[in-house]
Structure formats: structure tokens, C-alpha cells
PDB file of C-alpha atoms in Angstrom:
ATOM      1  CA  GLU Q   9      18.597   9.663  -2.734  1.00 84.00           C
ATOM      2  CA  ALA Q  10      16.614   6.625  -1.557  1.00 81.00           C
ATOM      3  CA  GLN Q  11      14.538   5.402  -4.445  1.00 93.00           C
ATOM      4  CA  VAL Q  12      12.250   2.656  -5.666  1.00 97.00           C
ATOM      5  CA  THR Q  13      12.182   2.848  -9.448  1.00 97.00           C
ATOM      6  CA  GLN Q  14       9.600   1.182 -11.645  1.00 97.00           C
ATOM      7  CA  ASN Q  15       9.544   0.898 -15.408  1.00 97.00           C
ATOM      8  CA  PRO Q  16       7.586   1.410 -17.511  1.00 97.00           C
ATOM      9  CA  ARG Q  17       5.373   3.989 -15.836  1.00 97.00           C
ATOM     10  CA  TYR Q  18       2.682   3.629 -18.472  1.00 97.00           C
ATOM     11  CA  LEU Q  19       2.033   0.785 -20.868  1.00 95.00           C
ATOM     12  CA  ILE Q  20      -0.736  -0.169 -23.253  1.00 96.00           C
ATOM     13  CA  THR Q  21      -0.490  -3.675 -24.595  1.00 95.00           C
ATOM     14  CA  VAL Q  22      -2.632  -6.401 -26.122  1.00 96.00           C
ATOM     15  CA  THR Q  23      -3.903  -9.671 -24.737  1.00 96.00           C
ATOM     16  CA  GLY Q  24      -1.277 -12.392 -24.702  1.00 96.00           C
ATOM     17  CA  LYS Q  25       1.804 -10.268 -25.312  1.00 96.00           C
ATOM     18  CA  LYS Q  26       4.313 -11.042 -22.560  1.00 96.00           C
ATOM     19  CA  LEU Q  27       5.561  -8.084 -20.595  1.00 97.00           C
ATOM     20  CA  THR Q  28       7.813  -7.325 -17.652  1.00 97.00           C
ATOM     21  CA  VAL Q  29       7.549  -4.457 -15.196  1.00 98.00           C
ATOM     22  CA  THR Q  30      10.880  -3.813 -13.530  1.00 98.00           C
ATOM     23  CA  CYS Q  31      11.451  -2.643  -9.963  1.00 98.00           C
ATOM     24  CA  SER Q  32      14.791  -1.552  -8.601  1.00 98.00           C
ATOM     25  CA  GLN Q  33      15.671  -0.171  -5.158  1.00 97.00           C
ATOM     26  CA  ASN Q  34      18.822   1.401  -3.744  1.00 95.00           C
ATOM     27  CA  MET Q  35      17.870   1.155  -0.047  1.00 93.00           C
ATOM     28  CA  ASN Q  36      19.379  -2.264   0.581  1.00 93.00           C
ATOM     29  CA  HIS Q  37      15.993  -3.561   1.725  1.00 93.00           C
ATOM     30  CA  GLU Q  38      15.499  -7.302   2.038  1.00 92.00           C
ATOM     31  CA  TYR Q  39      11.723  -7.227   1.617  1.00 92.00           C
ATOM     32  CA  MET Q  40      10.154  -6.400  -1.737  1.00 94.00           C
ATOM     33  CA  SER Q  41       6.558  -6.752  -2.830  1.00 95.00           C
ATOM     34  CA  TRP Q  42       4.193  -6.093  -5.705  1.00 97.00           C
ATOM     35  CA  TYR Q  43       0.700  -4.679  -5.243  1.00 97.00           C
ATOM     36  CA  ARG Q  44      -2.051  -3.836  -7.658  1.00 97.00           C
ATOM     37  CA  GLN Q  45      -4.508  -1.057  -6.965  1.00 96.00           C
ATOM     38  CA  ASP Q  46      -8.022  -1.096  -8.378  1.00 94.00           C
ATOM     39  CA  PRO Q  47     -10.925   1.277  -7.625  1.00 89.00           C
ATOM     40  CA  GLY Q  48     -12.972   0.092  -4.655  1.00 85.00           C
ATOM     41  CA  LEU Q  49     -10.627  -2.815  -3.973  1.00 87.00           C
ATOM     42  CA  GLY Q  50      -7.639  -0.997  -2.562  1.00 88.00           C
ATOM     43  CA  LEU Q  51      -4.115  -2.328  -2.704  1.00 93.00           C
ATOM     44  CA  ARG Q  52      -3.845  -6.089  -3.042  1.00 94.00           C
ATOM     45  CA  GLN Q  53      -0.593  -7.970  -2.766  1.00 93.00           C
ATOM     46  CA  ILE Q  54       0.482 -10.068  -5.743  1.00 96.00           C
ATOM     47  CA  TYR Q  55       3.836 -11.512  -4.673  1.00 96.00           C
ATOM     48  CA  TYR Q  56       6.486 -10.752  -2.140  1.00 93.00           C
ATOM     49  CA  SER Q  57      10.108 -11.639  -1.471  1.00 93.00           C
ATOM     50  CA  MET Q  58      11.830 -11.804   1.890  1.00 90.00           C
ATOM     51  CA  ASN Q  59      15.288 -11.964   0.328  1.00 90.00           C
ATOM     52  CA  VAL Q  60      17.249 -13.129  -2.721  1.00 93.00           C
ATOM     53  CA  GLU Q  61      15.834 -16.337  -4.197  1.00 90.00           C
ATOM     54  CA  VAL Q  62      12.949 -16.312  -1.673  1.00 91.00           C
ATOM     55  CA  THR Q  63       9.546 -15.449  -3.110  1.00 94.00           C
ATOM     56  CA  ASP Q  64       5.991 -16.246  -2.089  1.00 93.00           C
ATOM     57  CA  LYS Q  65       2.459 -15.665  -3.269  1.00 94.00           C
ATOM     58  CA  GLY Q  66       0.320 -12.856  -1.999  1.00 91.00           C
ATOM     59  CA  ASP Q  67      -3.450 -12.581  -2.240  1.00 90.00           C
ATOM     60  CA  VAL Q  68      -3.816 -12.318  -6.026  1.00 95.00           C
ATOM     61  CA  PRO Q  69      -0.898 -14.177  -7.698  1.00 97.00           C
ATOM     62  CA  GLU Q  70      -2.781 -15.745 -10.636  1.00 97.00           C
ATOM     63  CA  GLY Q  71      -1.367 -14.683 -13.986  1.00 97.00           C
ATOM     64  CA  TYR Q  72       1.844 -13.234 -12.565  1.00 98.00           C
ATOM     65  CA  LYS Q  73       5.390 -14.415 -11.994  1.00 98.00           C
ATOM     66  CA  VAL Q  74       8.294 -12.843 -10.155  1.00 97.00           C
ATOM     67  CA  SER Q  75      11.975 -13.496  -9.622  1.00 96.00           C
ATOM     68  CA  ARG Q  76      14.550 -12.237  -7.118  1.00 96.00           C
ATOM     69  CA  LYS Q  77      18.006 -12.952  -8.455  1.00 96.00           C
ATOM     70  CA  GLU Q  78      19.546  -9.829  -6.972  1.00 96.00           C
ATOM     71  CA  LYS Q  79      18.690  -7.967  -3.796  1.00 95.00           C
ATOM     72  CA  ARG Q  80      17.936  -4.703  -5.564  1.00 97.00           C
ATOM     73  CA  ASN Q  81      15.668  -6.001  -8.356  1.00 97.00           C
ATOM     74  CA  PHE Q  82      12.239  -7.624  -8.270  1.00 98.00           C
ATOM     75  CA  PRO Q  83      10.622  -7.783 -11.723  1.00 98.00           C
ATOM     76  CA  LEU Q  84       6.946  -8.607 -12.228  1.00 98.00           C
ATOM     77  CA  ILE Q  85       6.241 -10.776 -15.259  1.00 98.00           C
ATOM     78  CA  LEU Q  86       2.921 -11.140 -17.031  1.00 97.00           C
ATOM     79  CA  GLU Q  87       3.380 -14.150 -19.300  1.00 95.00           C
ATOM     80  CA  SER Q  88       0.053 -13.779 -21.117  1.00 97.00           C
ATOM     81  CA  PRO Q  89      -1.683 -10.577 -20.045  1.00 97.00           C
ATOM     82  CA  SER Q  90      -5.457 -10.403 -20.045  1.00 97.00           C
ATOM     83  CA  PRO Q  91      -7.803  -7.392 -19.760  1.00 97.00           C
ATOM     84  CA  ASN Q  92      -8.533  -8.157 -16.089  1.00 96.00           C
ATOM     85  CA  GLN Q  93      -4.883  -7.359 -15.380  1.00 98.00           C
ATOM     86  CA  THR Q  94      -5.467  -3.754 -16.381  1.00 97.00           C
ATOM     87  CA  SER Q  95      -4.510  -1.952 -13.195  1.00 97.00           C
ATOM     88  CA  LEU Q  96      -2.108   0.357 -11.388  1.00 97.00           C
ATOM     89  CA  TYR Q  97       0.870  -1.609 -10.095  1.00 98.00           C
ATOM     90  CA  PHE Q  98       3.117  -0.619  -7.218  1.00 98.00           C
ATOM     91  CA  CYS Q  99       6.403  -2.091  -6.130  1.00 97.00           C
ATOM     92  CA  ALA Q 100       7.141  -1.645  -2.427  1.00 95.00           C
ATOM     93  CA  THR Q 101      10.201  -2.343  -0.291  1.00 94.00           C
ATOM     94  CA  GLY Q 102      10.922  -2.567   3.404  1.00 91.00           C
ATOM     95  CA  LEU Q 103      13.107  -4.064   6.068  1.00 84.00           C
ATOM     96  CA  ALA Q 104      12.686  -7.812   6.507  1.00 69.00           C
ATOM     97  CA  GLY Q 105      11.780  -7.495  10.158  1.00 66.00           C
ATOM     98  CA  ASP Q 106       9.323  -4.657   9.676  1.00 64.00           C
ATOM     99  CA  PHE Q 107       7.382  -4.819   6.443  1.00 67.00           C
ATOM    100  CA  GLY Q 108       4.766  -2.483   7.818  1.00 77.00           C
ATOM    101  CA  GLU Q 109       6.797   0.564   6.855  1.00 88.00           C
ATOM    102  CA  LEU Q 110       6.775   0.226   3.103  1.00 92.00           C
ATOM    103  CA  PHE Q 111       8.406   2.483   0.551  1.00 94.00           C
ATOM    104  CA  PHE Q 112       6.517   2.541  -2.722  1.00 96.00           C
ATOM    105  CA  GLY Q 113       7.642   3.107  -6.261  1.00 97.00           C
ATOM    106  CA  GLU Q 114       5.833   5.670  -8.398  1.00 97.00           C
ATOM    107  CA  GLY Q 115       3.505   3.101  -9.927  1.00 97.00           C
ATOM    108  CA  SER Q 116       3.044   1.555 -13.350  1.00 98.00           C
ATOM    109  CA  ARG Q 117      -0.284   1.985 -15.086  1.00 97.00           C
ATOM    110  CA  LEU Q 118      -0.944  -0.987 -17.321  1.00 97.00           C
ATOM    111  CA  THR Q 119      -3.758  -1.294 -19.842  1.00 97.00           C
ATOM    112  CA  VAL Q 120      -4.375  -4.624 -21.559  1.00 97.00           C
ATOM    113  CA  LEU Q 121      -6.638  -4.428 -24.627  1.00 96.00           C
TER     114      LEU Q 121
ATOM    115  CA  GLN S   7     -16.696  -9.220   4.770  1.00 64.00           C
ATOM    116  CA  LYS S   8     -13.592  -7.291   3.780  1.00 72.00           C
ATOM    117  CA  GLU S   9     -10.587  -7.740   6.036  1.00 89.00           C
ATOM    118  CA  VAL S  10     -10.085  -3.994   6.382  1.00 93.00           C
ATOM    119  CA  GLU S  11     -13.036  -1.654   5.886  1.00 94.00           C
ATOM    120  CA  GLN S  12     -13.060   2.077   5.367  1.00 94.00           C
ATOM    121  CA  ASN S  13     -15.738   4.497   4.297  1.00 91.00           C
ATOM    122  CA  SER S  14     -14.760   5.610   0.798  1.00 88.00           C
ATOM    123  CA  GLY S  15     -15.954   9.179   1.344  1.00 88.00           C
ATOM    124  CA  PRO S  16     -15.400  11.815   0.276  1.00 95.00           C
ATOM    125  CA  LEU S  17     -15.118  13.262   3.745  1.00 96.00           C
ATOM    126  CA  SER S  18     -15.314  17.006   3.419  1.00 97.00           C
ATOM    127  CA  VAL S  19     -14.134  19.284   6.242  1.00 97.00           C
ATOM    128  CA  PRO S  20     -13.443  23.021   6.380  1.00 97.00           C
ATOM    129  CA  GLU S  21      -9.899  24.280   6.774  1.00 97.00           C
ATOM    130  CA  GLY S  22      -8.865  24.327  10.434  1.00 97.00           C
ATOM    131  CA  ALA S  23     -11.327  21.643  11.498  1.00 97.00           C
ATOM    132  CA  ILE S  24     -10.568  18.162  12.816  1.00 97.00           C
ATOM    133  CA  ALA S  25     -10.849  15.366  10.271  1.00 97.00           C
ATOM    134  CA  SER S  26     -11.691  11.942  11.663  1.00 97.00           C
ATOM    135  CA  LEU S  27     -10.960   8.877   9.552  1.00 97.00           C
ATOM    136  CA  ASN S  28     -12.070   5.442  10.652  1.00 97.00           C
ATOM    137  CA  CYS S  29     -11.146   1.856   9.897  1.00 96.00           C
ATOM    138  CA  THR S  30     -12.314  -1.541  11.130  1.00 97.00           C
ATOM    139  CA  TYR S  31     -10.550  -4.868  10.686  1.00 96.00           C
ATOM    140  CA  SER S  32     -11.640  -8.469  10.957  1.00 93.00           C
ATOM    141  CA  ASP S  33      -8.537 -10.406  12.079  1.00 91.00           C
ATOM    142  CA  ARG S  34      -8.341 -10.346  15.887  1.00 91.00           C
ATOM    143  CA  GLY S  35      -4.757 -11.576  15.678  1.00 89.00           C
ATOM    144  CA  SER S  36      -3.610  -8.374  13.964  1.00 90.00           C
ATOM    145  CA  GLN S  37      -0.705  -6.742  15.732  1.00 87.00           C
ATOM    146  CA  SER S  38       0.307  -3.667  13.779  1.00 91.00           C
ATOM    147  CA  PHE S  39      -1.688  -0.871  12.215  1.00 94.00           C
ATOM    148  CA  PHE S  40      -0.665   1.776   9.732  1.00 95.00           C
ATOM    149  CA  TRP S  41      -2.015   4.856   8.016  1.00 97.00           C
ATOM    150  CA  TYR S  42      -0.766   5.732   4.554  1.00 97.00           C
ATOM    151  CA  ARG S  43      -1.564   8.903   2.647  1.00 98.00           C
ATOM    152  CA  GLN S  44      -1.928   8.849  -1.133  1.00 97.00           C
ATOM    153  CA  TYR S  45      -2.203  12.028  -3.135  1.00 97.00           C
ATOM    154  CA  SER S  46      -4.008  11.778  -6.458  1.00 94.00           C
ATOM    155  CA  GLY S  47      -1.738  10.197  -9.045  1.00 92.00           C
ATOM    156  CA  LYS S  48       1.000   9.473  -6.502  1.00 95.00           C
ATOM    157  CA  SER S  49       2.174   6.485  -4.509  1.00 96.00           C
ATOM    158  CA  PRO S  50       1.212   5.810  -0.883  1.00 96.00           C
ATOM    159  CA  GLU S  51       3.448   7.125   1.884  1.00 96.00           C
ATOM    160  CA  LEU S  52       3.438   6.094   5.527  1.00 94.00           C
ATOM    161  CA  ILE S  53       2.302   8.785   7.963  1.00 95.00           C
ATOM    162  CA  MET S  54       1.530   6.905  11.183  1.00 93.00           C
ATOM    163  CA  PHE S  55       1.761   3.508  12.789  1.00 93.00           C
ATOM    164  CA  ILE S  56       0.388   2.208  16.068  1.00 94.00           C
ATOM    165  CA  TYR S  57       0.887  -1.093  17.861  1.00 92.00           C
ATOM    166  CA  SER S  58      -0.745  -0.637  21.279  1.00 92.00           C
ATOM    167  CA  ASN S  59      -4.233   0.288  22.424  1.00 95.00           C
ATOM    168  CA  GLY S  60      -4.730   3.978  23.002  1.00 96.00           C
ATOM    169  CA  ASP S  61      -3.597   7.123  21.270  1.00 96.00           C
ATOM    170  CA  LYS S  62      -0.379   8.007  19.503  1.00 96.00           C
ATOM    171  CA  GLU S  63       0.295  11.590  18.531  1.00 97.00           C
ATOM    172  CA  ASP S  64       2.668  12.960  15.914  1.00 95.00           C
ATOM    173  CA  GLY S  65       2.295  16.647  15.185  1.00 97.00           C
ATOM    174  CA  ARG S  66      -1.209  17.293  13.874  1.00 97.00           C
ATOM    175  CA  PHE S  67      -1.905  13.572  13.506  1.00 97.00           C
ATOM    176  CA  THR S  68      -3.256  11.237  16.180  1.00 98.00           C
ATOM    177  CA  ALA S  69      -3.765   7.526  15.628  1.00 97.00           C
ATOM    178  CA  GLN S  70      -6.178   5.690  17.912  1.00 97.00           C
ATOM    179  CA  LEU S  71      -6.399   1.938  18.372  1.00 97.00           C
ATOM    180  CA  ASN S  72      -9.034  -0.144  20.126  1.00 96.00           C
ATOM    181  CA  LYS S  73      -8.239  -3.835  19.665  1.00 95.00           C
ATOM    182  CA  ALA S  74     -11.307  -5.000  21.588  1.00 95.00           C
ATOM    183  CA  SER S  75     -13.533  -3.192  19.094  1.00 95.00           C
ATOM    184  CA  GLN S  76     -11.162  -3.910  16.172  1.00 96.00           C
ATOM    185  CA  TYR S  77     -11.140  -0.240  15.331  1.00 95.00           C
ATOM    186  CA  VAL S  78      -8.424   2.163  14.220  1.00 97.00           C
ATOM    187  CA  SER S  79      -8.824   5.845  13.580  1.00 97.00           C
ATOM    188  CA  LEU S  80      -6.762   8.787  12.413  1.00 98.00           C
ATOM    189  CA  LEU S  81      -7.455  12.318  13.571  1.00 98.00           C
ATOM    190  CA  ILE S  82      -6.028  15.275  11.705  1.00 98.00           C
ATOM    191  CA  ARG S  83      -6.160  18.502  13.671  1.00 98.00           C
ATOM    192  CA  ASP S  84      -6.136  21.942  12.066  1.00 98.00           C
ATOM    193  CA  SER S  85      -6.810  20.379   8.672  1.00 98.00           C
ATOM    194  CA  GLN S  86      -5.151  22.090   5.712  1.00 97.00           C
ATOM    195  CA  PRO S  87      -6.015  21.969   2.010  1.00 97.00           C
ATOM    196  CA  SER S  88      -2.688  20.148   1.551  1.00 97.00           C
ATOM    197  CA  ASP S  89      -4.144  17.294   3.636  1.00 98.00           C
ATOM    198  CA  SER S  90      -6.616  16.568   0.827  1.00 98.00           C
ATOM    199  CA  ALA S  91      -5.749  13.023  -0.225  1.00 97.00           C
ATOM    200  CA  THR S  92      -6.874   9.437   0.118  1.00 97.00           C
ATOM    201  CA  TYR S  93      -5.976   7.857   3.455  1.00 98.00           C
ATOM    202  CA  LEU S  94      -5.335   4.130   3.451  1.00 97.00           C
ATOM    203  CA  CYS S  95      -5.639   2.052   6.584  1.00 96.00           C
ATOM    204  CA  ALA S  96      -3.352  -0.988   6.615  1.00 95.00           C
ATOM    205  CA  VAL S  97      -3.211  -3.899   9.016  1.00 93.00           C
ATOM    206  CA  LYS S  98      -0.626  -6.622   9.498  1.00 90.00           C
ATOM    207  CA  PRO S  99      -2.694  -9.730  10.200  1.00 83.00           C
ATOM    208  CA  GLY S 100      -1.278 -12.269  12.612  1.00 78.00           C
ATOM    209  CA  GLY S 101       1.159 -14.711  11.017  1.00 76.00           C
ATOM    210  CA  ARG S 102       1.235 -13.037   7.616  1.00 75.00           C
ATOM    211  CA  ARG S 103       4.173 -11.331   5.945  1.00 76.00           C
ATOM    212  CA  ALA S 104       2.103  -8.687   4.279  1.00 82.00           C
ATOM    213  CA  LEU S 105      -0.078  -5.710   4.919  1.00 88.00           C
ATOM    214  CA  THR S 106      -3.776  -5.808   4.164  1.00 90.00           C
ATOM    215  CA  PHE S 107      -5.021  -2.455   2.954  1.00 93.00           C
ATOM    216  CA  GLY S 108      -8.441  -0.910   3.087  1.00 94.00           C
ATOM    217  CA  SER S 109      -9.734   0.752  -0.045  1.00 93.00           C
ATOM    218  CA  GLY S 110      -9.153   4.216   1.435  1.00 95.00           C
ATOM    219  CA  THR S 111     -11.105   7.279   2.482  1.00 96.00           C
ATOM    220  CA  ARG S 112     -10.881  10.369   0.325  1.00 97.00           C
ATOM    221  CA  LEU S 113     -10.508  13.528   2.395  1.00 97.00           C
ATOM    222  CA  GLN S 114     -11.290  16.970   1.000  1.00 98.00           C
ATOM    223  CA  VAL S 115     -10.306  20.019   3.039  1.00 97.00           C
ATOM    224  CA  GLN S 116     -12.201  23.083   1.871  1.00 96.00           C
ATOM    225  CA  PRO S 117     -10.320  26.426   2.068  1.00 94.00           C
TER     226      PRO S 117
END
């Protein structure tokens, strides 16, 4: 079954405590991306990757890091989380030539106190 | 001005009616346009895409694009309660490797 798997699905943490949200896909997609979804603001792209070792900033990259060491994995790292990073995070994948058709993970709801 | 604008709703229609969802975008260089559906507590899923001016039909769904007016719409015929969800309009702006999403329109289909 084609899947995009995110972990954890829910997390409550405190300001400054480093955390990583993992994303793994079994669809052999080159393109992977992270979005955050906030009420009234819609989905906003944080980072994306066109392929292994190729990453680039999206619209709201401040406070986040990513890496793409393997094709199937694209973790999102919050080095020092702050309350304004409380959000619903989605990992999405797609074909490199057509990143309009995105396949989303189930989402990770993060609360930073 | 937001890059992609949608009325947040809720848009309430009776079962069996036509639901009309609208979206405007600001980047005239945009080439591709998408509609995603998101049920409450779930992730978005693609339901339609359109690249050329005019209408594109898929079952009960019709996407309409007017590039001159920078306007995209989604029509849902014979609306069902199971169509109740938030519909996200997404645009691929020219030269960018990303989709820009609107904030979504919540549709409620009343039985």
C-alpha cells in the first residue's frame, strides 16, 4: 500500500527542546515537502526537496531544518521550538516533474508550550 | 493581497444541489491549478486539476479556469452529505517548485 508516514502524530513539548518529525514514503517519489497548516492561513510550505541531498527553502523556513540523506526519508527538525511553531504539519510527496499532484501524510499536531 | 484567495465559508447547500466553490489567484504566470479536499481531521487529497482555460469534468466534479480573470472554480453536482469537507484551491505559480494553497472553503451539505 502506497503510504506517507509521519511520526509522531501528536506531540506536546516545551520551548527550546529540540525535536524531529519524521516522514517516510514508499512510493519512490523524488519530490518531498513539508507544509504547516494554521487556521485562516492555509497550507504554507516550509522546505522541499527535489531529490537526495537537494533541499530548498519554502515560504516559511525560519526555525526549521531538513535533511534528505535517503530518497524515502525527509525529517523536519526544530532545533529550538517556540510557541509560534505550534501547528499542524504535513509531509507531502510527488513526482519530480509534477509536484502538483501531492500525496500527504496523516499530519503531525505539534504544541509548543 | 494573498496569492490565492478563497471564501472561508461555510457554504451550505441542500443535498442534491450544485455547490459552487470559487478561487482567485494573483500570479498571472501560474500554469497549473488544483483542487484538494480535506475532511475534518484528515490530510488533503487531490480531486481535480486543470491546466487550460475552460471546463474539465470528472464525474460529479467540474473544474473551471479563466486565466484572463485569474479565476478558478469547482462545481459539485448532486451534492451529497459525504461531500462535506474543506476544499483547498492550489496554484503552481510560474517558476516555482511548490504549490500555493488558499485557506480553503468549508462546504456543508445538508441532508
